[in-house]
Every structure is written in structure tokens, then in C-alpha cells.
Amino acid sequence: MLFPQTNQCREIVNLDGLFQFAPNVEGDAELNDWTQALPKDAVEIAVPGSWNEQLRELHEFHGEGWYQRDFWAPAGWKGQRIRLRIGGTAGNAKVWVDGKAVGGHTGPHLPFEFDLSEFVEPGASHRLTIAVDNTLRYQSLPPGQARREEDRAGFGLGYPDVPYDFFPYGGIHRSVLLYATAMDSIENIAVETDYQETTGVVKVKLRLNGKSDGLSVKMNVDDQAVTLPVESNEVIGELTIGNVQLWSNRNPFLYTLKCELLSPDGALLDVYTLDIGVRRVEVQGDQLLLNGEPIFLKGFGKHEDFPILGKAWAPAVAVRDYDLMSWLGANSFRTSHYPYAEEMLSMADRLGFLVISETPFVSLSERVYTDDFRVQACHVIRELIQRDCNHPSVILWSLANEPYIESDAGERFFREMAETARACDSTRPIMYVAHEWPEQNRGAQHYDLLGVNKYYGWYHETGDIQGSLGKLVENLEAFHQQVKGPIMLAEFGADAVAGLHSDPPVLFSEEYQSDTIEAQYLKVRELPWVIGAHVWNFADFKTAQTINRVGGNKKGVFTRDRQPKLAARTLKRLWNDTDSDSFSR
Ligand code: GCB
């Protein structure tokens, strides 16, 4: 599924803005024909947006929210293929047009689309209804409830009851777009790039919609073109680029791949252009290599989180976040703990950030390692890789955050997730992010590298920054022995309440956070098999209410509204001066 674009063959109508909204508290929305009209007390709500902070009474609503709006399909779309595309919701979704069921999607954060050609009459008005269900269920991925004996995830016992440390916002979090193409059109493009000496190689797999005879596809990059006959709904082409400029964080050079679908008489039926980068990522021994050079990842674990907007895609916030990360000299971030908006990845392609793209599988424990969950999980991995594989900025897939894997079933679950990811994409290394000790990480052997989250000086060796360093190294070494490959310190840090100062540094002060980050960063830089250190977190963020979170998680180097704490200036110094080598941006 391609990100919608407007060009001479494609047109978009953006349906973002204010929708009518009603929470399905009684669970009888369909019985009461909400698919036709929402009840009279429906209110207005913004899309993209989370519902929890727009309206005070919805703060603790974690259920099925119903959205509705009317739209016009342009008269000029007669004879076109019309699609509805929803960039991502906070859970399962169902869609109706004029009361007729169009389809649904399982799982949060990833885009889905439907062919509405049969449902929509160009030049007429229609009613769109979308139900988004973020009920916190024990069976969803990630599971939404924590309070069970066998759960060991550390973030239970809060309100709402989630086994992870971020607020379970509900809503339509990405754009809702209607778009039209010719009936014969390009449905998907998957690109793999590599290079031999100075020649770039671009392999293109294109999927088509429609079945007219005699069609052809023209692919073009950097003045090289191939034209191929359409013999099935898949067309595979290969192009080369002479004197190739490689993509990297230092030189994010993008080429434009143009794919055209042509009728038998050569008329243009559809066209799609894609920014691509030629680069190679591999794990060799204890190193992570980008274009053959060892790279050290310095940056952050982040969240999609902002006051009032919740988890909504918000371009202004994204611009600010990249501005701040560039200011500090970060070269990378992880989309912890779920797939972020695609626009964020396109920005990373252009700006030169290295991205670890993560699935939504956070805090998995033994209870999910069943056949059903495995099938679901592998499906989500396929959807994620299909969405993100064309981004040169995405250098690694992280398939889970902090799972406990002790049983044979758990090991099999993680092996099959790894096999699925490799079958979808052989060009990127895979990892997951572990915690505790290697005994709880029986899946590690199936991955190319391992991320490890460590809060020595905070949850352990509390208050003792110097004492934390030995334990940190000991723990990372144990993982290194286990995987016999590179390790990344995927999270480390400490909470700091902005404005709280203390000399000597004590817990929760800006000084304590800053000193912890500096001491631990410099320590792990001495370990040749550590390929990166991401500070947790880029910014403070909202969590469930628990007695160990004061107004959310305060491990941000920036406040929730993106003002720097002391640690920000420390990192700027560390990453721009002390550690300013070829890894810097
Ligand atoms: C972790 C989790 C992250 C939490 C963090 C913390 O290990 O991966 O989601 O927010 O610790 O601050 O406790």
C-alpha cells in the first residue's frame, strides 16, 4: 500500500478536520443504527487526534469511539478507482459508507485502505462512519490488561490497567484520505537497493490493480529507464545508477524512482514517484555497518505524545523534534514502542536520521506465546515491513520491546517472528529490545543484534551513579556473551523534574539525570561491541497513573512541551564535541 500522492494521474481529497463523535458506552451502536446517523448528543472531535484530551469526560474512555462525517466525491472521478485510506488508528477499526459495511482492520498504528468504487458515486454526497476500538483487552497485541498473576511486565497496577509505560490513547491518529486513480493503477512498489563499487542497483517489485491487456510499466531513475510488459499483476524490474551517491545520515542523498503504467497505445494511466536511497546496512562481527563503515547510534527512544494532541500525527511537533535532535547532534531514534506516522520516516529520509522501526509488541510475556497470537504477530510484522521497507532511513527492524521469553513456546514465537521478518526483507538486520538477564531472553539467538534497556542508577543502584557503571557493564557483557554479536544500549536514563536542581545531584534533579546520562554514555563508548546508546526518552510523556509516575514519565531530556533540561545541553556537548566523529550528523 503506497502513501497517497497527488500528481497528473492521482487526486486526493483530505477528510481530516472535525468529525461527529460518540463513545459506544452501552455497546449497542450498531443495533441503534449509528452506521446511518450518530445519536443527537454526538459531539465534534478532531481527526487526526486522540479523544482522551480533547474532551475531559473522555479522559478514561478506552472503548469503541464512533466517528462520522459527510463528504463529496468529486464529479470528475467518474470511471476512476476510488479508495479510502486511514493512516492509523488506536486499535481495531470498522468502516461504513452510507450505512454499508466497507471493511475493517485489526491492530493499531498501521495504515489500511478500502476500494470504495462500488460505494461512492462521484458528484454525490456520502456519509463516512468509522468505529475505532481501543478496549484494553487481554488478547490484543500488545495486551491491554496487566493485572493477572502470571504477568511479570513491570508496568501493571496503574490506572488504566496497561502492562506498558505509556498512556493508551484512543482515536484516529493519522490522516483520513480519499483518493482516486485510473481503474488500472499501481497498487504497491517495493524497492531494494544495493551497490557494487560505484554502481547502484535498484530492484523494483511493482504490484498492479486492474486487468486490461497490453499494458506496460516504465521505471525510471537517474535517467536510466526500463519498460516492461505487464504479464501478471506483479512486474519486477532492475535499474542501475552509475557513479552512485550513497545515502547516509551524513549525506542523505535521495534519487527519484518514477514508475509509470502505460496503456497499449502508450498513454499514461498511472504514475507514482518515490524517493529512494542507495545504501547497505549489515552486521559484521560485533559491528553495525552502514555502507561498509562502522556506525554508532546516538539518539533517543521517543514516543508519539504531545499535550491535547495525544498520539496524533502533528507535522509541527515533528518539525520541532527533528530540529531539537539535530541541535543535539543525534543521528538516530527508535520508534518505541510502535510504528510511527509514515511522514516521520519520510522526513528522516530527507534529513538523514537512522531509524529503528519497531512493532507494537511491547511487554510480551508467556501468556501470549500461543499459535493464535503468533499468526497475528507475524501478520503485523508483514504489514509494518510492507509499509516501511522503501525508507532508506529505516536501518533496523525491532520486533519487540522487553519481552520475557523463558519457555519453548516463547522461543518458537520469537524464532517465527524473526523468520517472518527475514522473509519479507533480507536487506535489514533484525533485533529486539531485551531487559533483565539473558535467561529471560531465549529468543535472542535468532536475531542479528540485541537492544538492552538498562536503568542502573535509577531502578537499581538507585542514587549511585558511579556504582551503577560496573553493573551496567556486567549486564551488557552477559548479553554480549549470549548473542555473540553487537549489543545496543537501547534505553538508559533517569527521571528529572524540570526546574528541580540539586548539588550534589540527587534523584529527580536535572543534575542527577544529566550526570547519569553522561557517565553511562561515556562508559559504554569504551565497549567496542556496543553499537549504539539511545537515551530514554527524548521528551517527557504521559503514562497511566501510578504511584511512581508524577504527571507521567519524566525521563525526557526535553519537557513534554519540548523545553530543554540540563541533560539536553550535556548531550549537545557530548555528541557534538567529545564524541563528534564520523558518526555525527
Ligand atoms: C523501559 C521501557 C519504557 C519505560 C522505561 C521507564 O524499560 O521500555 O517503555 O518507559 O523503561 O522509564 O521505566
XYZ file of C-alpha atoms and ligand atoms in Angstrom:
598
model
C 0.000 0.000 0.000
C 1.551 3.254 -1.110
C 1.358 6.569 0.711
C -1.204 8.548 -1.337
C 0.196 11.265 -3.586
C -1.238 13.825 -5.954
C 0.094 14.032 -9.498
C -1.221 14.174 -13.072
C -2.958 10.795 -12.571
C -3.843 10.806 -8.886
C -6.018 13.094 -6.831
C -6.590 13.273 -3.074
C -9.467 14.655 -1.025
C -8.327 15.085 2.561
C -11.091 14.302 5.062
C -9.167 15.446 8.148
C -10.787 18.026 10.381
C -13.820 17.888 12.614
C -15.888 14.705 12.728
C -19.001 13.952 14.767
C -18.109 11.622 17.622
C -19.919 9.395 20.105
C -18.454 6.848 22.535
C -20.254 3.492 22.303
C -20.502 3.113 26.051
C -23.542 0.806 26.053
C -22.111 -1.332 23.232
C -25.304 -1.044 21.148
C -24.176 1.362 18.414
C -24.851 -0.996 15.511
C -28.249 -2.037 16.889
C -29.180 1.624 17.065
C -28.102 2.311 13.502
C -25.190 4.569 14.311
C -23.833 3.476 10.941
C -26.564 5.749 9.458
C -26.517 8.585 11.980
C -24.827 9.106 15.334
C -27.102 9.923 18.277
C -28.220 13.516 18.809
C -25.754 14.088 21.634
C -22.748 13.354 19.383
C -20.037 16.000 19.698
C -17.348 17.394 17.431
C -13.848 15.971 17.623
C -10.648 16.499 15.652
C -9.035 13.999 13.285
C -6.145 13.253 13.467
C -6.329 13.330 17.236
C -6.691 11.255 20.367
C -10.049 11.631 22.050
C -8.756 11.455 25.644
C -7.536 15.027 25.997
C -9.887 16.809 23.624
C -12.883 16.272 25.877
C -12.451 15.939 29.634
C -15.103 13.275 30.068
C -13.278 11.031 27.590
C -10.008 11.024 29.505
C -10.514 7.490 30.805
C -12.599 6.210 27.907
C -10.918 3.108 26.438
C -13.588 1.562 24.291
C -15.248 1.961 20.909
C -15.380 5.528 19.627
C -17.613 6.288 16.624
C -16.688 8.946 14.104
C -18.892 10.290 11.341
C -18.732 12.913 8.612
C -20.229 13.623 5.219
C -18.111 14.137 2.132
C -18.428 14.812 -1.572
C -16.665 12.634 -4.078
C -15.558 14.975 -6.910
C -17.682 14.697 -10.039
C -14.515 14.341 -12.114
C -13.821 10.956 -10.508
C -16.353 9.128 -12.740
C -14.847 5.872 -14.001
C -11.946 6.106 -11.530
C -10.911 3.713 -8.801
C -11.745 5.485 -5.529
C -10.024 4.456 -2.328
C -10.323 5.409 1.301
C -7.121 5.320 3.255
C -6.787 5.645 7.007
C -3.217 6.181 8.144
C -3.618 4.541 11.551
C -5.984 4.205 14.474
C -5.592 3.253 18.112
C -6.774 -0.331 17.755
C -9.248 -2.242 15.621
C -11.357 -0.279 13.161
C -14.563 -0.796 11.168
C -15.743 1.400 8.309
C -19.139 2.072 6.712
C -20.182 4.282 3.810
C -23.845 5.338 3.778
C -24.516 2.639 6.370
C -22.981 -0.150 4.265
C -20.088 -2.098 5.775
C -16.891 -1.496 3.813
C -14.367 -3.457 5.878
C -12.206 -3.434 8.948
C -8.655 -3.579 10.203
C -7.119 -5.316 13.177
C -4.425 -3.681 15.233
C -3.142 -0.203 15.954
C -0.811 2.268 14.193
C -0.626 0.767 10.682
C -2.477 2.115 7.646
C -5.340 0.391 5.866
C -7.419 1.182 2.827
C -10.563 0.083 1.014
C -11.678 0.257 -2.584
C -14.820 2.403 -2.463
C -15.520 2.388 -6.190
C -18.706 0.366 -5.594
C -19.798 2.509 -2.642
C -19.242 6.030 -3.857
C -20.951 7.934 -6.658
C -18.758 10.755 -7.997
C -20.573 14.064 -7.805
C -22.707 12.955 -4.842
C -22.567 13.348 -1.098
C -21.889 10.344 1.155
C -21.627 9.575 4.859
C -18.490 8.009 6.281
C -18.601 6.222 9.644
C -15.514 4.846 11.375
C -15.578 2.923 14.664
C -12.249 2.695 16.477
C -11.978 0.186 19.279
C -9.189 0.558 21.808
C -10.765 -1.547 24.542
C -7.914 -2.705 26.760
C -8.157 -6.431 26.144
C -6.110 -9.201 27.489
C -5.991 -10.719 23.985
C -4.870 -7.725 21.930
C -1.362 -7.161 20.677
C 0.015 -5.566 22.730
C -2.186 -6.874 25.521
C -4.091 -4.044 27.137
C -4.547 -5.505 30.602
C -1.847 -6.297 33.062
C -3.442 -7.360 36.295
C -3.037 -11.095 36.169
C -0.895 -13.239 38.374
C 1.282 -14.615 35.620
C 2.106 -11.173 34.209
C 5.522 -10.022 35.051
C 5.592 -6.880 32.993
C 6.685 -4.111 35.288
C 4.059 -1.546 34.442
C 0.871 -3.097 35.815
C -1.078 -1.777 38.767
C -1.765 1.585 37.240
C -4.919 3.241 36.019
C -5.760 2.498 33.270
C -4.530 -1.057 33.542
C -1.816 -1.485 30.898
C 1.379 -3.532 31.058
C 3.387 -0.787 29.397
C 4.554 2.662 30.410
C 2.620 4.999 28.122
C -0.929 6.212 28.018
C -3.280 4.119 25.857
C -4.678 6.987 23.830
C -7.749 6.264 21.687
C -8.620 7.825 18.363
C -7.912 8.180 14.665
C -4.271 9.182 14.859
C -3.366 9.710 11.229
C -4.988 11.276 8.182
C -8.165 10.022 6.547
C -7.793 10.392 2.803
C -9.956 9.666 -0.181
C -8.041 9.261 -3.413
C -8.663 8.361 -6.996
C -6.601 6.640 -9.657
C -7.377 5.074 -13.016
C -9.047 1.641 -12.739
C -5.745 0.157 -13.923
C -3.300 1.513 -11.395
C -0.155 0.943 -9.368
C -1.022 -0.630 -6.040
C 2.342 -1.141 -4.424
C 6.048 -0.635 -5.052
C 8.733 -2.386 -3.022
C 12.311 -1.313 -3.630
C 15.576 -2.929 -2.604
C 18.790 -1.050 -3.197
C 22.431 -2.034 -3.041
C 25.661 -1.138 -4.834
C 28.734 -2.750 -6.373
C 31.736 -0.441 -6.334
C 30.410 2.760 -7.888
C 27.251 1.320 -9.415
C 23.953 1.470 -7.556
C 21.461 -1.351 -8.053
C 17.742 -0.708 -7.639
C 15.406 -3.711 -7.657
C 11.753 -2.817 -8.013
C 8.756 -5.045 -7.388
C 5.574 -3.399 -8.537
C 2.046 -4.686 -7.901
C -0.838 -3.604 -10.115
C -4.546 -3.325 -9.798
C -6.696 -3.966 -12.864
C -6.538 -6.392 -15.705
C -6.553 -4.679 -19.099
C -4.450 -6.406 -21.775
C -1.348 -4.993 -23.365
C -0.254 -2.721 -20.508
C 3.363 -1.907 -19.824
C 5.319 -0.374 -16.977
C 8.128 2.121 -17.363
C 10.538 2.528 -14.459
C 12.973 5.361 -14.386
C 15.708 6.510 -12.030
C 18.576 8.920 -12.668
C 17.930 8.943 -16.450
C 18.028 5.156 -16.636
C 14.742 3.621 -17.775
C 13.332 0.168 -18.422
C 9.986 -0.644 -19.970
C 8.442 -3.995 -19.128
C 5.287 -5.731 -20.379
C 2.616 -6.456 -17.782
C 2.128 -10.230 -17.760
C 0.628 -10.648 -14.322
C -0.241 -8.292 -11.509
C 3.407 -8.199 -10.480
C 6.177 -6.561 -12.506
C 9.798 -6.869 -11.492
C 12.472 -4.553 -12.807
C 16.099 -3.722 -12.111
C 17.880 -0.450 -12.767
C 21.435 0.644 -12.240
C 22.843 4.033 -11.298
C 26.345 4.930 -12.455
C 28.635 6.842 -10.097
C 26.117 6.343 -7.373
C 25.807 8.720 -4.435
C 25.135 6.626 -1.377
C 22.519 7.582 1.202
C 23.785 8.035 4.757
C 22.984 10.105 7.814
C 25.741 12.495 6.729
C 24.677 12.671 3.113
C 21.006 11.754 2.844
C 21.068 11.691 -0.934
C 17.777 10.655 -2.498
C 17.052 9.563 -6.034
C 13.580 9.744 -7.536
C 12.183 6.493 -8.814
C 9.344 7.090 -11.236
C 7.014 4.231 -12.164
C 4.532 4.719 -14.990
C 1.723 2.443 -16.067
C 1.080 2.754 -19.805
C -1.840 1.659 -21.988
C -1.199 -0.376 -25.171
C -1.031 2.861 -27.181
C 1.438 4.413 -24.742
C -1.000 6.683 -22.882
C -0.153 7.344 -19.238
C -2.668 5.559 -16.966
C -0.939 5.989 -13.629
C 2.313 7.313 -12.234
C 3.923 7.135 -8.809
C 7.208 8.713 -7.745
C 9.170 7.502 -4.773
C 12.242 8.954 -3.078
C 14.753 6.179 -2.646
C 18.233 5.946 -1.188
C 21.010 3.548 -2.140
C 22.738 2.188 0.922
C 23.709 -1.056 2.644
C 23.226 -1.974 6.288
C 24.782 -5.112 7.731
C 26.001 -6.681 10.916
C 29.547 -7.986 10.706
C 31.121 -9.493 13.780
C 30.451 -7.049 16.580
C 29.831 -4.100 14.289
C 26.870 -2.468 12.627
C 27.974 -1.226 9.212
C 26.428 1.476 7.090
C 27.878 1.407 3.579
C 30.756 -0.691 4.887
C 31.670 1.705 7.725
C 31.029 1.001 11.424
C 28.354 3.245 12.797
C 27.492 4.198 16.376
C 23.850 5.081 17.008
C 23.414 8.072 19.258
C 19.962 9.392 19.865
C 16.740 8.549 21.600
C 13.835 6.314 22.227
C 10.802 8.503 21.540
C 7.046 8.483 21.793
C 4.289 9.952 19.704
C 2.953 12.089 22.526
C 2.021 15.722 22.899
C -0.428 17.595 25.156
C -4.007 17.618 23.842
C -2.950 16.012 20.540
C -2.123 12.720 22.242
C -0.764 10.353 19.617
C -1.963 12.338 16.609
C 0.353 12.934 13.680
C 1.261 16.591 14.115
C 3.671 17.979 11.497
C 4.618 20.990 13.634
C 5.693 18.746 16.519
C 7.661 16.526 14.134
C 9.496 19.546 12.717
C 10.368 20.698 16.229
C 11.529 17.233 17.285
C 13.868 16.906 14.317
C 15.115 20.427 14.936
C 15.944 19.550 18.537
C 17.530 16.205 17.693
C 19.683 17.894 15.039
C 20.703 20.591 17.522
C 21.969 17.935 19.920
C 23.807 16.016 17.203
C 21.701 12.860 17.466
C 21.945 10.608 14.440
C 19.145 8.141 15.180
C 15.991 7.209 17.082
C 13.765 4.221 17.686
C 10.038 4.326 17.023
C 9.454 2.975 20.528
C 7.074 1.211 21.104
C 5.008 1.062 17.897
C 5.138 2.184 14.257
C 5.139 5.987 13.894
C 3.445 8.013 11.185
C 4.977 7.407 7.766
C 5.501 11.130 7.288
C 8.011 10.957 10.148
C 10.036 8.372 8.222
C 9.933 10.379 5.006
C 11.331 13.323 6.961
C 14.086 11.058 8.318
C 14.932 10.032 4.733
C 15.373 13.672 3.786
C 17.078 14.874 6.967
C 19.424 11.925 7.389
C 18.276 10.201 10.551
C 18.775 6.496 11.118
C 15.583 4.891 12.326
C 14.937 1.667 14.192
C 11.378 0.824 13.215
C 9.607 -1.060 15.997
C 6.487 -3.236 16.049
C 3.776 -2.592 18.654
C 4.806 -5.705 20.616
C 5.678 -4.202 23.946
C 5.820 -6.117 27.252
C 5.015 -9.571 25.844
C 5.002 -12.343 28.415
C 4.449 -16.102 28.382
C 0.689 -15.804 28.119
C 0.802 -14.559 24.513
C 3.032 -17.268 23.105
C 0.161 -19.190 21.537
C -0.495 -20.178 17.919
C -3.183 -17.510 17.545
C -1.011 -14.698 18.806
C 1.873 -15.856 16.644
C -0.223 -15.730 13.485
C -1.439 -12.249 14.419
C 2.057 -11.054 15.289
C 3.546 -12.281 12.024
C 0.763 -10.558 10.118
C 1.561 -7.257 11.827
C 5.263 -7.696 11.012
C 4.390 -8.180 7.348
C 2.205 -5.068 7.364
C 4.925 -2.997 9.037
C 7.693 -4.092 6.694
C 5.481 -3.647 3.667
C 4.781 -0.064 4.800
C 8.320 0.985 5.791
C 10.645 -1.017 3.538
C 11.183 1.772 0.985
C 12.631 4.199 3.519
C 16.430 4.380 3.433
C 16.289 5.892 6.930
C 14.946 2.628 8.330
C 18.062 0.604 9.050
C 16.822 -1.989 11.552
C 13.612 -3.765 12.483
C 12.982 -4.076 16.198
C 10.411 -6.819 16.627
C 9.597 -6.344 20.321
C 10.358 -4.346 23.448
C 11.079 -6.039 26.770
C 9.513 -9.445 26.337
C 10.027 -12.263 28.823
C 10.984 -15.391 26.864
C 11.651 -18.388 29.061
C 9.611 -21.285 27.604
C 9.975 -23.313 24.405
C 6.764 -21.689 23.162
C 8.295 -18.254 23.707
C 11.437 -19.219 21.867
C 9.377 -20.542 18.959
C 7.304 -17.333 18.922
C 10.444 -15.225 18.625
C 12.034 -17.563 16.071
C 8.968 -17.395 13.821
C 8.757 -13.614 14.150
C 12.412 -13.444 13.061
C 11.810 -15.803 10.131
C 8.810 -13.755 9.015
C 10.768 -10.502 9.086
C 13.650 -12.058 7.158
C 11.297 -13.497 4.547
C 9.821 -10.012 3.998
C 13.120 -8.152 3.952
C 16.567 -9.670 3.630
C 18.308 -6.289 3.483
C 17.971 -5.116 7.080
C 19.247 -6.688 10.291
C 16.668 -7.559 12.919
C 16.757 -7.072 16.657
C 14.522 -6.918 19.655
C 14.974 -4.994 22.873
C 15.550 -7.062 25.989
C 15.756 -6.393 29.698
C 16.653 -8.264 32.870
C 19.215 -11.022 32.241
C 19.900 -13.384 29.346
C 17.924 -16.267 30.968
C 14.726 -14.361 30.206
C 15.757 -13.902 26.596
C 15.700 -17.256 24.923
C 14.765 -15.673 21.602
C 17.989 -13.696 21.276
C 19.899 -16.324 19.311
C 17.589 -15.837 16.299
C 18.355 -12.119 15.928
C 21.274 -10.227 14.389
C 21.713 -7.939 17.346
C 20.085 -7.221 20.634
C 18.964 -3.985 22.222
C 19.112 -3.881 26.006
C 17.249 -1.450 28.312
C 19.142 -0.630 31.496
C 18.361 1.767 34.298
C 21.255 1.303 36.688
C 21.441 4.383 38.854
C 17.645 4.550 38.768
C 15.672 1.327 39.315
C 18.820 -0.463 40.524
C 21.815 1.047 42.326
C 19.378 3.888 42.954
C 21.097 7.201 43.585
C 24.584 5.799 42.985
C 25.799 6.929 39.591
C 29.396 5.753 39.967
C 28.244 2.421 41.448
C 25.889 1.927 38.505
C 28.673 1.797 35.942
C 30.115 -1.598 36.919
C 26.686 -3.245 36.982
C 25.819 -1.741 33.622
C 28.933 -3.177 32.013
C 28.437 -6.551 33.721
C 24.891 -6.827 32.428
C 25.738 -5.754 28.886
C 28.647 -8.216 28.868
C 26.319 -11.073 29.844
C 24.102 -10.263 26.858
C 27.102 -9.953 24.594
C 28.219 -13.443 25.614
C 24.746 -14.723 24.835
C 24.261 -13.248 21.367
C 27.883 -13.264 20.237
C 27.050 -10.176 18.226
C 26.602 -6.475 18.754
C 24.619 -5.033 21.615
C 22.863 -1.717 21.672
C 22.043 0.118 24.880
C 18.521 0.864 23.677
C 17.369 2.724 26.805
C 19.120 4.339 29.749
C 18.477 7.476 31.767
C 16.769 8.879 34.822
C 13.673 10.922 35.637
C 14.188 14.656 36.144
C 11.541 17.140 37.144
C 12.227 20.243 35.060
C 13.365 23.042 37.345
C 14.406 20.786 40.225
C 18.088 21.411 40.952
C 20.407 19.839 43.461
C 24.084 19.917 44.291
C 25.190 17.255 44.998
C 22.929 15.651 42.420
C 20.053 13.602 43.850
C 17.230 11.630 42.263
C 14.761 13.616 40.162
C 17.037 16.644 39.835
C 18.180 17.845 36.424
C 21.774 17.413 37.602
C 21.242 13.754 38.523
C 19.699 12.980 35.148
C 22.436 14.819 33.295
C 25.284 13.171 35.249
C 23.778 9.683 34.890
C 23.445 10.048 31.145
C 26.946 11.448 30.740
C 28.707 8.848 32.917
C 26.890 5.901 31.375
C 27.242 7.129 27.820
C 30.996 7.581 28.194
C 31.257 4.153 29.837
C 29.521 2.259 27.069
C 31.545 4.096 24.429
C 34.526 2.145 25.821
C 32.897 -1.178 24.875
C 33.779 -1.994 21.265
C 30.805 -4.333 20.772
C 28.204 -1.729 21.788
C 26.898 -0.196 18.561
C 24.678 2.495 19.995
C 23.246 4.208 23.046
C 19.787 5.735 22.975
C 18.747 7.919 25.860
C 15.293 7.233 27.270
C 13.459 9.443 26.469
C 13.575 12.318 24.039
C 10.725 14.104 25.876
C 8.574 13.586 28.962
C 5.398 11.696 28.133
C 2.031 10.743 29.540
C 1.589 7.370 31.222
C -1.101 5.562 33.143
C -1.467 6.898 36.690
C 0.746 5.012 39.123
C 2.470 5.951 42.338
C 5.871 6.017 40.646
C 4.899 8.480 37.924
C 4.363 12.116 38.830
C 2.418 13.598 35.944
C 3.849 10.979 33.597
C 7.310 9.690 32.806
C 9.916 12.405 33.366
C 12.897 10.730 31.726
C 12.674 13.203 28.868
C 15.713 15.259 28.029
C 13.073 17.751 26.941
C 9.845 18.513 28.759
C 6.621 17.376 27.194
C 6.314 20.775 25.502
C 9.903 20.455 24.221
C 11.883 22.753 26.508
C 15.416 21.527 27.300
C 16.501 20.185 30.660
C 20.147 20.313 31.682
C 20.773 16.902 30.076
C 19.991 18.359 26.660
C 22.984 20.683 26.838
C 25.134 17.854 28.165
C 24.201 15.682 25.211
C 24.824 18.536 22.808
C 28.341 18.803 24.223
C 28.871 15.028 24.218
C 27.544 14.372 20.751
C 28.880 17.452 19.009
C 32.271 17.818 20.682
C 33.573 14.892 22.737
C 32.047 12.239 20.504
C 31.980 14.115 17.248
C 33.430 11.609 14.816
C 32.260 10.158 11.569
C 29.009 9.130 13.221
C 27.843 12.673 13.729
C 25.324 14.233 11.518
C 11.559 0.634 29.987
C 10.508 0.627 28.931
C 9.922 2.009 28.693
C 9.704 2.731 30.022
C 11.051 2.876 30.717
C 10.930 3.567 32.093
O 12.368 -0.239 30.075
O 10.951 0.078 27.726
O 8.719 1.862 27.995
O 9.097 3.971 29.857
O 11.603 1.604 30.920
O 11.030 4.779 32.141
O 10.743 2.861 33.070
